[in-house]
C-alpha positions as a printed Julia matrix, in Angstrom:
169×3 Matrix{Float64}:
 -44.13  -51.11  82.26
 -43.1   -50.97  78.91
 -44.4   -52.15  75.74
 -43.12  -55.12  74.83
 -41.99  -54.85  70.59
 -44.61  -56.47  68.83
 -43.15  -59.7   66.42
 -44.07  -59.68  63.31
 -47.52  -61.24  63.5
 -49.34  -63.7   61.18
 -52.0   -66.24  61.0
 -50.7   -70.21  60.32
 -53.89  -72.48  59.15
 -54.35  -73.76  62.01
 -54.72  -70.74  63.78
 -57.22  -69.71  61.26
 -58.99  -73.08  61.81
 -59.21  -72.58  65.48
 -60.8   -69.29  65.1
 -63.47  -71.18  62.21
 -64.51  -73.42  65.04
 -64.77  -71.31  67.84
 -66.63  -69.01  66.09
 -69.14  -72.11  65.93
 -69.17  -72.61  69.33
 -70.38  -69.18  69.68
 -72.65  -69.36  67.46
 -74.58  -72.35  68.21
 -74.88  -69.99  72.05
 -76.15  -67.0   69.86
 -72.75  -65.24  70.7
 -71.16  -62.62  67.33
 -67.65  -64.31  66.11
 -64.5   -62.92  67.28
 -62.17  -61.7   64.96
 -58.38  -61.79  65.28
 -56.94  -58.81  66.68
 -52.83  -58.27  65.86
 -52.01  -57.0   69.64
 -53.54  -60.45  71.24
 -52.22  -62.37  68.02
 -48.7   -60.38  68.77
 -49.07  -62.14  72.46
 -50.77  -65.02  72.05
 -47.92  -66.27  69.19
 -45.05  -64.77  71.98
 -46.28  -66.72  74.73
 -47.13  -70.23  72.68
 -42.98  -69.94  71.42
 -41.84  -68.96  75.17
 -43.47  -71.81  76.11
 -42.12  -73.99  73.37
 -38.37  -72.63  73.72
 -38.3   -72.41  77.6
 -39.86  -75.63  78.84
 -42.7   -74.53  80.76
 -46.57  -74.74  80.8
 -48.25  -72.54  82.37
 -49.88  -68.66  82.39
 -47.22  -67.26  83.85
 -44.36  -66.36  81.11
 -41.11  -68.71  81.69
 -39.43  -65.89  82.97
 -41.73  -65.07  85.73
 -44.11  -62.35  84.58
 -48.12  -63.46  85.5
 -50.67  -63.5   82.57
 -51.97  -60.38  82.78
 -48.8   -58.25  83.04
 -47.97  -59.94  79.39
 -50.68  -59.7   77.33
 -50.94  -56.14  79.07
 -47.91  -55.43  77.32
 -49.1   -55.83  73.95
 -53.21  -54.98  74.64
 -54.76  -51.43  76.19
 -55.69  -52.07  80.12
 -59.03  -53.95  79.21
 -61.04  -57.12  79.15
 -58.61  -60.36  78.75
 -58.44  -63.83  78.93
 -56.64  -66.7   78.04
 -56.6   -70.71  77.4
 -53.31  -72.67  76.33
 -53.29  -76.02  76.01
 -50.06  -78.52  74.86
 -50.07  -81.41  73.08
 -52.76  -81.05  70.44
 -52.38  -82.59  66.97
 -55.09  -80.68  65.62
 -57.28  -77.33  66.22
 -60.27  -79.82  66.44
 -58.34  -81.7   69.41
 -57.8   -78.28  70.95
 -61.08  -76.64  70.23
 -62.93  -80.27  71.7
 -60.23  -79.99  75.13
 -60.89  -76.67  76.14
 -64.78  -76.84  75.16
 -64.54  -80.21  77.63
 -63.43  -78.01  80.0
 -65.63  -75.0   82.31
 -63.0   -72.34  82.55
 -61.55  -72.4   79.09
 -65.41  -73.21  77.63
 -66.22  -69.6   79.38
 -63.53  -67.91  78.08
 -64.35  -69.01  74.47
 -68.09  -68.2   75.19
 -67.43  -64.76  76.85
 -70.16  -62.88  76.03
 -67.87  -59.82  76.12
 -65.41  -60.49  74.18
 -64.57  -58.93  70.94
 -60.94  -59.98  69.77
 -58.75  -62.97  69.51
 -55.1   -63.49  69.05
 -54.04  -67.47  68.52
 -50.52  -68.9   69.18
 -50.02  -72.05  67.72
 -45.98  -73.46  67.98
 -44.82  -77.11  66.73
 -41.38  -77.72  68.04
 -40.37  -81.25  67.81
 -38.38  -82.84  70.83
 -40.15  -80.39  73.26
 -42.48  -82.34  76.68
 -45.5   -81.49  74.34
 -44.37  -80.49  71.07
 -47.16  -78.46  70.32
 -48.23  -75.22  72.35
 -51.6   -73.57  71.99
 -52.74  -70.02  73.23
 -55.78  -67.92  72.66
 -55.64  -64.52  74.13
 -59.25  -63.04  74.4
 -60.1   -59.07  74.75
 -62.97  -56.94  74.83
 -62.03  -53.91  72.65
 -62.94  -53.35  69.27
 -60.14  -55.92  66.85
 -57.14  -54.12  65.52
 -57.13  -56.45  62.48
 -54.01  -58.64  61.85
 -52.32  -56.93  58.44
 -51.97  -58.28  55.21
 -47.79  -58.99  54.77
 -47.62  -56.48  52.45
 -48.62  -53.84  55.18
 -46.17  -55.8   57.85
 -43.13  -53.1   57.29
 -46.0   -50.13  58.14
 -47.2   -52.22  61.44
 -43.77  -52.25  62.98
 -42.86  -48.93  61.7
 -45.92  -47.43  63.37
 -45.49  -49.53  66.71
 -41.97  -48.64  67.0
 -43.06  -44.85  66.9
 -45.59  -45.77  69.23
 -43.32  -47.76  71.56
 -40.79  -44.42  72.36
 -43.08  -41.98  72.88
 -44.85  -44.72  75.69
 -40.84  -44.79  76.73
 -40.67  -40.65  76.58
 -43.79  -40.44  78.59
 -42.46  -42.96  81.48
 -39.43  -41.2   81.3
């Protein structure tokens, strides 16, 4: 498989307020906070605009590939999980849905879990016009770069992307 090119990744507000209240939520379980990671921010943010741009809802990409063979393509073969949601106003309308809800509530509770990536797309005149993801993983965070150090990032991951390619090859 390869590796898909990494966007250039960054953190809107209300990504960074989605990741303020789930961190509460695992806190009031005893649970450490999660800290964004740029590989499942890199395919959380993809799969929120595929969703937006493409007209579908769902774990599966709009083109077909399932949910782990694309965040696999930005994040090491680990520990992963995901929520999206659609329609949302707010992070606090998100965070509340998929806390009212088992299987997202145990993904943001996973007690193994380490990392977070957030998608958050507005795109008026879409079904939903807003598209939530959270991509969970279990390895250490890669942190999410300052802009200043965004040029370095996709230097280093297109290095890193052709010798995965030479190696295949």
């Amino acid at each position: 498989m390869a590796v898909v090119a990494a966007p250039v990744v960054t953190i809107d507000a209300f990504e960074a307020d989605v990741l303020s209240l789930v961190n509460i939520e695992r806190a009031k379980e005893g649970l450490s906070a999660l800290a964004f990671d740029v590989r499942l921010q890199a395919a959380a943010e993809a799969h929120s605009l595929d969703m937006a741009t493409n007209g579908c809802f769902s774990h599966t990409s709009c083109n077909g590939t399932d949910f782990a063979t694309r965040v696999y393509s930005y994040y090491p073969r680990a520990g992963i999980g995901e929520n999206i949601a659609a329609g949302h106003l707010t992070p606090a309308s998100v965070v509340d849905a998929w806390m009212k809800s088992p299987g997202h509530k145990a993904n943001i509770l996973g007690g193994t879990y380490k990392g977070i990536g957030i998608g958050y797309i507005y795109q008026p005149g879409t079904t939903y016009g807003t598209y939530w993801t959270q991509d969970f993983g279990t390895l250490t965070a890669l942190p999410v770069p300052e802009p200043e150090n965004y040029a370095m990032l996709l230097a280093g991951l297109g290095v890193l992307g052709a010798v995965a390619r030479r190696r295949r090859a």
